[in-house]
Coordinates of C-alpha atoms in Angstrom, one line a residue:
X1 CA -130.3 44.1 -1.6
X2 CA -127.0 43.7 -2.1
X3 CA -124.4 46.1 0.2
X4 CA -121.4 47.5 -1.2
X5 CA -118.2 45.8 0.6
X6 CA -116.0 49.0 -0.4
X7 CA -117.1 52.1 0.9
X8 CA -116.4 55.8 -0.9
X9 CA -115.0 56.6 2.6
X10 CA -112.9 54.3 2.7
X11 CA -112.0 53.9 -0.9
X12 CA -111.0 57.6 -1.0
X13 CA -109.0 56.8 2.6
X14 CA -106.9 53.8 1.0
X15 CA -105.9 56.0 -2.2
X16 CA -104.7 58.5 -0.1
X17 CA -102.5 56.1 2.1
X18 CA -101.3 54.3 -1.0
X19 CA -100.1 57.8 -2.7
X20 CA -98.1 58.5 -0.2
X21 CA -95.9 55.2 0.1
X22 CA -92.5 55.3 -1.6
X23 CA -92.1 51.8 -3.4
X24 CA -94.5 49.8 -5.4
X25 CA -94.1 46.9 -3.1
X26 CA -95.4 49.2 -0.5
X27 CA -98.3 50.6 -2.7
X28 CA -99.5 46.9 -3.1
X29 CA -98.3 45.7 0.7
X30 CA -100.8 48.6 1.2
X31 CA -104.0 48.2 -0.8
X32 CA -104.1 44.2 -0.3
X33 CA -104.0 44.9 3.6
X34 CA -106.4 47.7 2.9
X35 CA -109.0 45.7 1.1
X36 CA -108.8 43.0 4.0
X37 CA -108.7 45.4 7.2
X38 CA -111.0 48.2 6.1
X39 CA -113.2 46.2 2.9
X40 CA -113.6 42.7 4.8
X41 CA -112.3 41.0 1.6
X42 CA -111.3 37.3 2.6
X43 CA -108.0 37.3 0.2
X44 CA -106.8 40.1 -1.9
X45 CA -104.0 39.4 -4.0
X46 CA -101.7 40.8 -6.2
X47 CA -99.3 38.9 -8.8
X48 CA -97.2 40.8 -11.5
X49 CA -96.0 39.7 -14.6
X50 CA -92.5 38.2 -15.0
X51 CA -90.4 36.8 -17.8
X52 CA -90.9 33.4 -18.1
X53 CA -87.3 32.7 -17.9
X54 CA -87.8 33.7 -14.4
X55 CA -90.8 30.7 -14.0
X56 CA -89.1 28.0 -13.2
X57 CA -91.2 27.1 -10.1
X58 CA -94.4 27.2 -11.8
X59 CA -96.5 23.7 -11.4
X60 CA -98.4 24.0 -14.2
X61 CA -95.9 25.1 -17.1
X62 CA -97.7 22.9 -19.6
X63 CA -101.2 25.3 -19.2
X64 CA -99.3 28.5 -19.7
X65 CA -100.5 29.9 -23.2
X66 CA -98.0 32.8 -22.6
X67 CA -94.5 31.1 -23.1
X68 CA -92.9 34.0 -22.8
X69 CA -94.2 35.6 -19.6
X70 CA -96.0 34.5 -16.6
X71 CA -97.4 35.7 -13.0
X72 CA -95.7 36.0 -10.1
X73 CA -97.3 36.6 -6.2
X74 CA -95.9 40.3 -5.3
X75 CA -99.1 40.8 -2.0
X76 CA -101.1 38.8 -0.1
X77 CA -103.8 39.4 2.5
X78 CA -106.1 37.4 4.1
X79 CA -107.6 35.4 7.1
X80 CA -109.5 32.2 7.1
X81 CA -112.5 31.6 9.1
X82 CA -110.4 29.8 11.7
X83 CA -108.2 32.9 11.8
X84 CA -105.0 31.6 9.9
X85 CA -103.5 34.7 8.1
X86 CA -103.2 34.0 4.3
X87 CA -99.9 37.1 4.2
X88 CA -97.2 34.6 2.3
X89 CA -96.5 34.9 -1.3
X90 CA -94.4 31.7 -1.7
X91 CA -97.4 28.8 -1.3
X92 CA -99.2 26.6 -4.0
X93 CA -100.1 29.7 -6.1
X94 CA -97.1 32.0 -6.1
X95 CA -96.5 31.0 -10.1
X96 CA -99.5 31.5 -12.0
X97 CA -99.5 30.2 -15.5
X98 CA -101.3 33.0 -18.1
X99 CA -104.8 31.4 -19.2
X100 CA -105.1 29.1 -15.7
X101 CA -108.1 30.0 -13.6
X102 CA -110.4 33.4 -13.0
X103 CA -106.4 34.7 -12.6
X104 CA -104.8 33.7 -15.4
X105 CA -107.5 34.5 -17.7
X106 CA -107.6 37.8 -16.8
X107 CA -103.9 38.1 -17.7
X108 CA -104.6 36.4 -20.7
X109 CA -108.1 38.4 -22.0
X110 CA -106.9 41.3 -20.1
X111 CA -110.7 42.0 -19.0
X112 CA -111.6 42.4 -15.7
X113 CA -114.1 39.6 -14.3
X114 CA -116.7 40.0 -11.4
X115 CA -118.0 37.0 -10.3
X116 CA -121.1 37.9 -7.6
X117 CA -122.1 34.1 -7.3
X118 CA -119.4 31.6 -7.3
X119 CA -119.9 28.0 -8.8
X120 CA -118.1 26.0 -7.1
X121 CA -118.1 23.4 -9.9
X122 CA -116.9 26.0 -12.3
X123 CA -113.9 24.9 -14.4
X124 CA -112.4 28.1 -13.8
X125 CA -112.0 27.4 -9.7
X126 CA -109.2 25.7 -8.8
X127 CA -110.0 24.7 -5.5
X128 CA -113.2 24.1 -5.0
X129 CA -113.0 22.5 -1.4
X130 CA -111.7 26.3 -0.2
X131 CA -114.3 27.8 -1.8
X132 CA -116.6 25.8 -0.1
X133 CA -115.1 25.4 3.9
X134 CA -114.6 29.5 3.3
X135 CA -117.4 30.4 2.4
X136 CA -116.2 32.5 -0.3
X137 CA -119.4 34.0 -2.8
X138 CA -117.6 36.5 -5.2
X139 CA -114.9 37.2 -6.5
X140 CA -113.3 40.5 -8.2
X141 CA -110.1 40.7 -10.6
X142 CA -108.7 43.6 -12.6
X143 CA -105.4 43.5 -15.1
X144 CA -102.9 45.9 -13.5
X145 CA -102.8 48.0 -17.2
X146 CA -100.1 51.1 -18.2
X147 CA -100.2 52.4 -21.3
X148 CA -101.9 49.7 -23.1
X149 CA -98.9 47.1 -21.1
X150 CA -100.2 44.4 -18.7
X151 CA -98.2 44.7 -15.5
X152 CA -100.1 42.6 -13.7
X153 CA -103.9 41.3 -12.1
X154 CA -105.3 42.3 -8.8
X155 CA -107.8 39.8 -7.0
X156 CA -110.5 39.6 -4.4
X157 CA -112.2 36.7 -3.1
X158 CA -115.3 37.9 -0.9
X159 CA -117.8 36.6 1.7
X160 CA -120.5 38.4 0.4
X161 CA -121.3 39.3 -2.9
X162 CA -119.6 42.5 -4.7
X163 CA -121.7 45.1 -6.0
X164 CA -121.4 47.6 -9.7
X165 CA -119.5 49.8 -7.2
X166 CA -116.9 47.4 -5.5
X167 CA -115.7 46.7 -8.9
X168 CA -115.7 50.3 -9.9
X169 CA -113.3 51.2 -6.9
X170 CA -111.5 48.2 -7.6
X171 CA -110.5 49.7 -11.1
X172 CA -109.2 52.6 -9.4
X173 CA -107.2 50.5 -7.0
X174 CA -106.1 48.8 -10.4
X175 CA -104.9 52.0 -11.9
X176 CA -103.4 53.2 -8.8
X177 CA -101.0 50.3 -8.6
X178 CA -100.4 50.2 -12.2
X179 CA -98.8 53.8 -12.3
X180 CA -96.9 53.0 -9.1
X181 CA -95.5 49.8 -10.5
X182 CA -94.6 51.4 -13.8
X183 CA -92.9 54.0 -12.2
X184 CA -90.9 51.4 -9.6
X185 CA -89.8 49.2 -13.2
X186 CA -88.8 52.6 -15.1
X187 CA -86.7 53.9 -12.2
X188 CA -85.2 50.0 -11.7
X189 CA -84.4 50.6 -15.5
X190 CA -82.9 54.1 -15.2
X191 CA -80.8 52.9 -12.1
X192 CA -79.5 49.9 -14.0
X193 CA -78.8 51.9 -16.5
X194 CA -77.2 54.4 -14.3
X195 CA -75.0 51.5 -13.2
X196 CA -74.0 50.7 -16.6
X197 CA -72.8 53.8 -17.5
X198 CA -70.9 54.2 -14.1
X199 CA -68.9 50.8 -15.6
X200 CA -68.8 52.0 -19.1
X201 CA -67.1 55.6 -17.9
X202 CA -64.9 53.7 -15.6
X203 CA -63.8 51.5 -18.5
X204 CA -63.4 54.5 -20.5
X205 CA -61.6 56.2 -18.4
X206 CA -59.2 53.2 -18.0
X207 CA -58.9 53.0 -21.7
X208 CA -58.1 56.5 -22.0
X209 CA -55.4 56.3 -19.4
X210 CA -54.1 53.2 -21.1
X211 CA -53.8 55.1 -24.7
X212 CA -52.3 58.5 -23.0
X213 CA -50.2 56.5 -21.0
X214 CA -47.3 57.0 -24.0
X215 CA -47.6 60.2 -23.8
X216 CA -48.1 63.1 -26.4
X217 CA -46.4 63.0 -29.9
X218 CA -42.6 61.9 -29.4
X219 CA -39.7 62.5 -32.1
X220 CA -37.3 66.0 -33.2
X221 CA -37.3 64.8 -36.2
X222 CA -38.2 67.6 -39.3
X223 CA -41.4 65.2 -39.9
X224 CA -42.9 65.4 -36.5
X225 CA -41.7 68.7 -36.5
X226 CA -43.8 69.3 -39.3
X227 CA -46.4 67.1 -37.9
X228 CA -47.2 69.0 -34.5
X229 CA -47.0 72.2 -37.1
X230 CA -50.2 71.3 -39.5
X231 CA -51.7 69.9 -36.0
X232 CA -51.3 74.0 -34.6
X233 CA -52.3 74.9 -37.4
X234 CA -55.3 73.4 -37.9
X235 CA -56.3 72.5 -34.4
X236 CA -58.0 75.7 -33.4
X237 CA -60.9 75.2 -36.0
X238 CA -63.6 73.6 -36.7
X239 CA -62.4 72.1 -39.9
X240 CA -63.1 68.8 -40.7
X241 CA -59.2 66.8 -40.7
X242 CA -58.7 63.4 -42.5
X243 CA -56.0 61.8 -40.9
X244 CA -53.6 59.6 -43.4
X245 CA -50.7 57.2 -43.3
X246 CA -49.6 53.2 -42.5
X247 CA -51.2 50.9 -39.9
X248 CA -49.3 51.8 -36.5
X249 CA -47.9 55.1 -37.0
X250 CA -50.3 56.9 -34.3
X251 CA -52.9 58.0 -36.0
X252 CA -55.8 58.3 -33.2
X253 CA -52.6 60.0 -31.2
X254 CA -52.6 62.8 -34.1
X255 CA -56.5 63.3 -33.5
X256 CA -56.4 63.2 -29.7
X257 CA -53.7 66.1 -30.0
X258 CA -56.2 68.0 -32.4
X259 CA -58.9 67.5 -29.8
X260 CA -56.9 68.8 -27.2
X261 CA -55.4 72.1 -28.5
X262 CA -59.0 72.6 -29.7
X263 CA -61.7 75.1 -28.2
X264 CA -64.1 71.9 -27.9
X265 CA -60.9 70.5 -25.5
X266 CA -63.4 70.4 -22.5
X267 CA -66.3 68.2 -23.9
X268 CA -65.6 64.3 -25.4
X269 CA -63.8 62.7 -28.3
X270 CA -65.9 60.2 -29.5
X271 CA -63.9 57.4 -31.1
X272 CA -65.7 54.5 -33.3
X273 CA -63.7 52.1 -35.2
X274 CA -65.3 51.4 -38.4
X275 CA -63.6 48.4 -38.9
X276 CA -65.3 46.8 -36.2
X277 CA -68.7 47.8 -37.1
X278 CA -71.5 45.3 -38.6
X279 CA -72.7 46.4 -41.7
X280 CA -76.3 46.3 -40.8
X281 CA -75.5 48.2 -37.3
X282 CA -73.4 51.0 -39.2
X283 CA -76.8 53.4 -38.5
X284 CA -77.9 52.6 -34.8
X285 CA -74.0 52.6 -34.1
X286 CA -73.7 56.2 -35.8
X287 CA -76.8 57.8 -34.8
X288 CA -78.9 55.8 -32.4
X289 CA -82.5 53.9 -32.4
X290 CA -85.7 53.8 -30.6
X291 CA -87.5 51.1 -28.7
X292 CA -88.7 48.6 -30.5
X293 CA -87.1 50.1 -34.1
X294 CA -85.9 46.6 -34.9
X295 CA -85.3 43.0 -33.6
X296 CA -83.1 43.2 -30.4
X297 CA -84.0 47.0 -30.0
X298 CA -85.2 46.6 -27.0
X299 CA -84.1 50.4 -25.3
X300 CA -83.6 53.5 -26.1
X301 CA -79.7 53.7 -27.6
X302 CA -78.0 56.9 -27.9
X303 CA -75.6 57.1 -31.6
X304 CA -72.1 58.1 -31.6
X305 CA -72.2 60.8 -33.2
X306 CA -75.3 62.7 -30.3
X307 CA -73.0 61.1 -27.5
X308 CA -70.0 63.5 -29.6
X309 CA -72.4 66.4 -29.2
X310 CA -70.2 69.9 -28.6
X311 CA -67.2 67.6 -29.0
X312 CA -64.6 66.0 -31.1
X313 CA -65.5 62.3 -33.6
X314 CA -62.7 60.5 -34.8
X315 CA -63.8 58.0 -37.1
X316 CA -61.2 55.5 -37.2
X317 CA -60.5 53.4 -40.5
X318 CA -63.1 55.4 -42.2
X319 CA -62.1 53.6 -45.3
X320 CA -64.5 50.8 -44.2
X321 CA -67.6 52.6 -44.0
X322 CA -70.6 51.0 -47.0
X323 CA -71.6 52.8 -50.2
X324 CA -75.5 53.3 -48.7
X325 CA -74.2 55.1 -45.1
X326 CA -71.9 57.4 -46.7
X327 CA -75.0 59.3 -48.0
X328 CA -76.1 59.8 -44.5
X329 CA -72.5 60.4 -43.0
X330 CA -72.4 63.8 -45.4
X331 CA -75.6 64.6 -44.5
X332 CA -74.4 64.9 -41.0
X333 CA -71.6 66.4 -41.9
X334 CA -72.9 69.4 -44.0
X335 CA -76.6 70.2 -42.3
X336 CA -75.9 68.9 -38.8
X337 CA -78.6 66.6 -38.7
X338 CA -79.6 62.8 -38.7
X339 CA -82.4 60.6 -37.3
X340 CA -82.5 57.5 -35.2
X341 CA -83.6 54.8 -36.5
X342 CA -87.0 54.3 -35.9
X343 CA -87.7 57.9 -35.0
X344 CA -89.5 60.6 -36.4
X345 CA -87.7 63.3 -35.4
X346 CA -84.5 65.1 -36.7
X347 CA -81.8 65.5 -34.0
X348 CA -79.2 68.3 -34.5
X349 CA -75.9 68.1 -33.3
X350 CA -72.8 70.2 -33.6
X351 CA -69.9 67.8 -33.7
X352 CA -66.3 68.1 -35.4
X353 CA -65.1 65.4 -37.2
X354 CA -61.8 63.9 -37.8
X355 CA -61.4 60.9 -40.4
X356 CA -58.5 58.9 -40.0
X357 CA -57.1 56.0 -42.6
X358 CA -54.5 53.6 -43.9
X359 CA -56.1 53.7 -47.3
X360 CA -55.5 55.8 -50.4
X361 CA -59.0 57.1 -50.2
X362 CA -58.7 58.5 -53.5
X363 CA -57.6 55.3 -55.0
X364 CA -61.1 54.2 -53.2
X365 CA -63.1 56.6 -55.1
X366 CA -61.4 56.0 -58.3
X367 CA -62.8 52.3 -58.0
X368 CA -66.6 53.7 -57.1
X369 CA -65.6 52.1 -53.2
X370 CA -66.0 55.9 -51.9
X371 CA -68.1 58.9 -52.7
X372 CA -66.2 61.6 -53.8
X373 CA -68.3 64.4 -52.1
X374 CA -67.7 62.9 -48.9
X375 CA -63.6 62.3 -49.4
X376 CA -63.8 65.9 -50.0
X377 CA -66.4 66.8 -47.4
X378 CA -63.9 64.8 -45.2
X379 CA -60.6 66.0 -46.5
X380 CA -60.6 69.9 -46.0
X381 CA -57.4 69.6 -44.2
X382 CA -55.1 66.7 -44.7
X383 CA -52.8 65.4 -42.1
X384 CA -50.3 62.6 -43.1
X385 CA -48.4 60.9 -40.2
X386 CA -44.6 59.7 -41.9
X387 CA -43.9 56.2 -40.8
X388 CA -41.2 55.6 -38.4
X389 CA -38.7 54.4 -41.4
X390 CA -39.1 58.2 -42.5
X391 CA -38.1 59.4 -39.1
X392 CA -35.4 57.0 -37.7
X393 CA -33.9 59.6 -35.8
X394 CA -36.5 59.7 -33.7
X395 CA -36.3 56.0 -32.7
X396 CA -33.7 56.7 -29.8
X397 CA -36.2 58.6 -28.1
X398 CA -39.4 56.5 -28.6
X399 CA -37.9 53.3 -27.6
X400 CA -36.4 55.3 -24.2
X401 CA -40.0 56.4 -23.2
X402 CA -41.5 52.7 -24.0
X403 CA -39.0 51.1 -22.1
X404 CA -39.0 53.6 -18.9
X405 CA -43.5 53.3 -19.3
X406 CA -43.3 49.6 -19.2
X407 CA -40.7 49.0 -16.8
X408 CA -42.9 50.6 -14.4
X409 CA -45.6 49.1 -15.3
X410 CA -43.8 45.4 -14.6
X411 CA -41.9 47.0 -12.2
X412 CA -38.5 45.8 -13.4
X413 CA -34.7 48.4 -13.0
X414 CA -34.9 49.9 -16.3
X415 CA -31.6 49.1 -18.5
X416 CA -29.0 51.2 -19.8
X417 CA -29.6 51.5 -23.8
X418 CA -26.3 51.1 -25.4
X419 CA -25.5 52.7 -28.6
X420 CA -25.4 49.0 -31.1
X421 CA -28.9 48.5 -29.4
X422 CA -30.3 51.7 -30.8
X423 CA -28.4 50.7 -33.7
X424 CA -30.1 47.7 -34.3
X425 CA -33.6 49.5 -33.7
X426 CA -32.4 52.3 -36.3
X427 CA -31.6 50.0 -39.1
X428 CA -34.7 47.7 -38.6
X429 CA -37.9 49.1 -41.6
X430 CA -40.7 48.7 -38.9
X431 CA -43.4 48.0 -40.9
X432 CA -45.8 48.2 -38.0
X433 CA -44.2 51.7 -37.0
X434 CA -44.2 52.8 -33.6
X435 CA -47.2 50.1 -32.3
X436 CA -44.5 47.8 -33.5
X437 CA -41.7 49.4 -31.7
X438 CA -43.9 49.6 -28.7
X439 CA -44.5 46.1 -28.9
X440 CA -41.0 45.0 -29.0
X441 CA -40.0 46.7 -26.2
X442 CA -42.8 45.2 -23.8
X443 CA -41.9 41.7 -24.9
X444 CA -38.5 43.2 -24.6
X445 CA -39.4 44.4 -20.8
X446 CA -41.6 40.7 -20.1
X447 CA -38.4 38.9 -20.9
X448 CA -36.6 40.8 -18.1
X449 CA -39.5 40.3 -15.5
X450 CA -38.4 36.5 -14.7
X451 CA -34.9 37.2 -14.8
X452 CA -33.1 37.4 -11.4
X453 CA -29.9 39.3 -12.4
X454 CA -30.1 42.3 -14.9
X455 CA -29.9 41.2 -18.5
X456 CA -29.0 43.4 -21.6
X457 CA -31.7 44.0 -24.2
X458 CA -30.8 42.0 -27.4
X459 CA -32.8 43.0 -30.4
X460 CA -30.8 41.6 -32.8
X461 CA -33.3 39.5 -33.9
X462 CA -34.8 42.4 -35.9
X463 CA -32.4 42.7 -37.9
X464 CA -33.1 39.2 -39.9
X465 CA -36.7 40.3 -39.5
X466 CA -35.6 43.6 -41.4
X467 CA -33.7 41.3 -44.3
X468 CA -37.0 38.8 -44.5
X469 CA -39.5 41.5 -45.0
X470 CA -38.0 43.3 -48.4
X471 CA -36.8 41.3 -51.5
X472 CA -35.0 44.1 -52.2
X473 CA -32.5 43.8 -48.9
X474 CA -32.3 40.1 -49.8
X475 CA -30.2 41.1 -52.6
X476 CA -28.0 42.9 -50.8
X477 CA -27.7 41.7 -47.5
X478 CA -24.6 43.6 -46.0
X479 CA -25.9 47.1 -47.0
X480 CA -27.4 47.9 -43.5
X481 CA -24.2 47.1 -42.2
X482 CA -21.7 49.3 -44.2
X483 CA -23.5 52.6 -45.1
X484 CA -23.8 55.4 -42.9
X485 CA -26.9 57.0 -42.0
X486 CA -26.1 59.5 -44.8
X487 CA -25.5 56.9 -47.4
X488 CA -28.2 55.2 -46.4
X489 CA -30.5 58.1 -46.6
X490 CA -29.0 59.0 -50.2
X491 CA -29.4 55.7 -51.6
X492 CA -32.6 55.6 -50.5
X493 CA -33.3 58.9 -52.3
X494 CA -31.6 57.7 -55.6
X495 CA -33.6 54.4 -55.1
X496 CA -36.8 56.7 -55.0
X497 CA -36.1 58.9 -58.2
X498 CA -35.0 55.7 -60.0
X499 CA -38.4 54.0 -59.5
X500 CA -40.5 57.4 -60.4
X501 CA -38.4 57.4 -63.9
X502 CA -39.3 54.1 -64.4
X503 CA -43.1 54.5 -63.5
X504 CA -42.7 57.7 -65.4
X505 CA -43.5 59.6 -61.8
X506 CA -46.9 58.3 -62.0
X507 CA -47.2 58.3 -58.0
X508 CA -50.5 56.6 -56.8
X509 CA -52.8 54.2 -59.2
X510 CA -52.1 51.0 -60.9
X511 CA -48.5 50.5 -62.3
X512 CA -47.6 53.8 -60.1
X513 CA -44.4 54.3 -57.4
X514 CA -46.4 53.8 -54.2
X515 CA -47.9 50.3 -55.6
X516 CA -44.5 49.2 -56.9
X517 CA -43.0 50.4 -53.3
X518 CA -46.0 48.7 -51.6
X519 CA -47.0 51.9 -49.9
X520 CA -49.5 54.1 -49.6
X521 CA -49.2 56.9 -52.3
X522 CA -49.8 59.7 -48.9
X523 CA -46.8 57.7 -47.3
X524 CA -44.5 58.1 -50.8
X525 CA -45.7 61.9 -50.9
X526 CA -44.0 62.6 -47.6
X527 CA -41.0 60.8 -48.1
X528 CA -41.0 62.4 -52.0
X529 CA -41.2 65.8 -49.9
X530 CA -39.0 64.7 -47.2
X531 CA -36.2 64.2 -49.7
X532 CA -37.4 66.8 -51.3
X533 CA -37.5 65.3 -54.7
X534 CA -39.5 66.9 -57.5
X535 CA -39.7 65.8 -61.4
X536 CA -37.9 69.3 -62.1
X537 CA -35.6 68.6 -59.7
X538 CA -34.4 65.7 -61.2
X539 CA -34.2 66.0 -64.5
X540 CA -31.9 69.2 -64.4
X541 CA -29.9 67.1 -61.9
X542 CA -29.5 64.6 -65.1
X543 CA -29.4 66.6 -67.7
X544 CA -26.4 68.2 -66.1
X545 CA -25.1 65.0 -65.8
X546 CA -25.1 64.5 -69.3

């Protein structure tokens, strides 16, 4: 009659010592040494499964019927007859193709196999000559299972023949290690992820220094003066804000100053640029997706929008977002709610959004490229940002500031701005705004840095830049240079009312003043206010004339 080789005594005595070990290396350093010391098993082994990627040592990669995964030794525990101790895990079978032996067809079948008489001319046993000088009779294997996953396979090669029992307990030893294993991978996982997030913040954080490093909204001018106004103004609620004007003119700044004077100041703005979004990731980037939702899914991936929770989402160059996700963007926006892709259920979030563009967005939804509930939805409060050719007093002041920021940050001795520099700057259009003007005073500042004796800034060069970039100046080249800064402003006015006559002050559409100016129509409305020109205006001004 057969006698068990595993004990309830001392089955219930190795489950306790394996709960109360910390790691999962030491849960299976335990039970292998367990089943050896206390069980008289001639080898117990463990092997867990790794990506195959990870396989390159296997010597048998042309049996492997898993190409994507194989085993890998993680215990060992033994001693031969002669006493040699069998503790490495780096000898002839620490790689052990799925489908290859009693081992790897457990991994494969994912069955456990109890072998109580051992053929030693059985195709499934790899070395038959050990089997033989060893004296080994059975053998016992079990998959390491969690949650329907194969983690692994446990082995036991005996000199005397298991029992109904010894695989019983064997199971349980199985389980054991499984839930200890799965727990080691998920907190590996959460620390990695931990990590991540540790480089992501710090990045951030960088990134948000970088863009606050120009400080807050710079100018005196009546238009930024107007500007930080509508931003007190709205600021202190919850309104949804679309942000409008040209490429360049500080947009994001606008929102970040919304964000701040805000009572949600103390949680995150959110910022995701739309432009940079894939069309098919628009959802996952927006609102997140489960495990295994899609192809490439392969965690758990919080959206923009629950990462914005209690706090502030700019969505940058909203323009760009498709037709089929603006349904789900109002949705959002009017219940509060979305779900992940992939999951069942409805996350709510309470999130204030600000839009920001350089396109006419009702041009957009004139042409069926926008829905016009959501420019609505979106445009409860309008802020447009005037380009820097609308302000150029404040040019003087913005180009001080850039050059004192980046000659510290090259550390070079910051130059004395003459009055034909600012000039120059003054009289240039800047069609890139103030990103442009903050450009050309870094290159300005590089050009300084390999200098040996202080140099003047020369940015006369802008001026045939200015000339190039407008047919208009072509034609009359030596304006910028004989007007005043009042004639210039007046013949810019008389240049506006002359092109709404003509367009019959059709402002924004096809054949209207902001496509002839090749503006956008929320950039001519602030300089149409800015001048304060009105159709009324005008023609009593003309029909006094008369």
């Amino acid at each position: 009659m057969a006698t068990n080789l595993i004990t309830a005594e001392d089955s219930r005595h190795l489950l306790l010592k394996m709960s109360q070990q910390e790691s999962a290396q030491d849960v299976l350093t335990v039970l292998v040494n367990g089943l050896q010391q206390q069980c008289g098993a001639a080898l117990a082994r463990v092997w867990l499964v790794i990506p195959k990627s990870k396989c390159s040592a296997c010597r048998l990669p042309e049996t492997c019927v898993a190409r994507s995964e194989c085993l890998q030794l993680a215990a060992s525990a033994g001693r031969s007859l002669d006493g040699t101790e069998w503790s490495g895990i780096d000898g002839e079978f620490a790689r052990m193709p799925f489908g290859y032996g009693k081992v790897g067809h457990i991994a494969e079948t994912r069955q456990p196999v109890e072998e109580k008489k051992i053929d030693v001319h059985s195709r499934w046993i790899a070395k038959p000559e050990w089997v033989r000088r060893e004296q080994i009779r059975g053998l016992i294997g079990q998959p390491l299972l969690h949650q329907d996953k194969l983690l692994g396979v446990l082995a036991v090669f005996t000199r005397e023949s298991p029992t109904d029992d010894d695989l019983a307990w064997l199971r349980a030893f199985a389980d054991h290690s499984a839930i200890a294993v799965a727990n080691s991978q998920a907190f590996a996982e959460i620390q990695a992820l931990r990590r991540q997030l540790e480089i992501e913040n710090e990045y951030l954080r960088t990134e948000v220094k970088e863009a606050q490093s120009h400080g807050e909204i710079i100018g005196s001018s009546p238009a930024v003066q107007n500007l930080r106004s509508r931003i007190s103004l709205v600021a202190p609620t919850d309104a949804t804000v679309l942000i409008q004007g040209e490429s360049g003119t500080g947009k994001e700044l606008v929102a970040r100053a919304i964000h701040e004077q805000s009572r949600r100041a103390r949680q995150s703005m959110i910022t995701v640029n739309c432009a940079a979004i894939p069309r098919d990731l628009f959802e996952s980037e927006f609102f997140g997706h489960v495990k295994g939702s899609y192809s490439g899914a392969t965690q758990n991936r919080m959206g923009r929008f629950q990462l914005a929770d209690k706090g502030t989402l700019l969505l940058d160059e909203v323009g760009e977002i498709p037709l089929e996700m603006q349904g789900k963007l109002l949705r959002v926006l009017e219940q509060g709610t979305f779900d992940r892709v992939g999951d069942e259920r409805t996350t709510r979030v309470d999130v204030r959004v600000i839009a920001a563009t350089n396109r006419d967005l009702e041009s957009e939804v004139n042409h069926g490229r926008f829905r016009k509930d959501l420019f609505f939805r979106l445009s409860v409060f309008q802020i447009d940002v005037p380009p820097l050719c609308e302000r150029p007093e404040d040019t003087a002041i913005l180009t001080q500031h850039f050059l004192g920021h980046y000659c510290r940050k090259y550390r070079v001795k910051e130059p004395r701005l003459t009055r034909e520099q600012i000039e120059q700057l003054q009289r240039y259009t800047w069609p890139g705004n103030v990103r442009e003007l903050r450009n050309v005073i870094e290159r300005a500042v590089i050009t300084l840095v390999s200098k040996e004796s202080p140099q003047p800034l020369d940015f006369r060069h802008l001026s045939d830049l200015g000339s190039r970039s407008s047919p208009k100046q072509k034609r009359n080249q030596s304006v910028p240079n004989l007007l005043t800064e009042d004639e210039m402003r007046q013949f810019e006015r008389e240049n506006l009312i002359a092109i709404l006559k003509q367009t019959k002050w059709k402002v924004s559409g096809s054949g209207g003043a902001a496509e002839y100016l090749g503006v956008n129509p929320a950039t001519l409305a602030s300089r149409l206010r800015a001048f304060r020109i009105s159709r009324s205006q005008s023609e009593s001004v003309d029909d006094g004339d008369e």
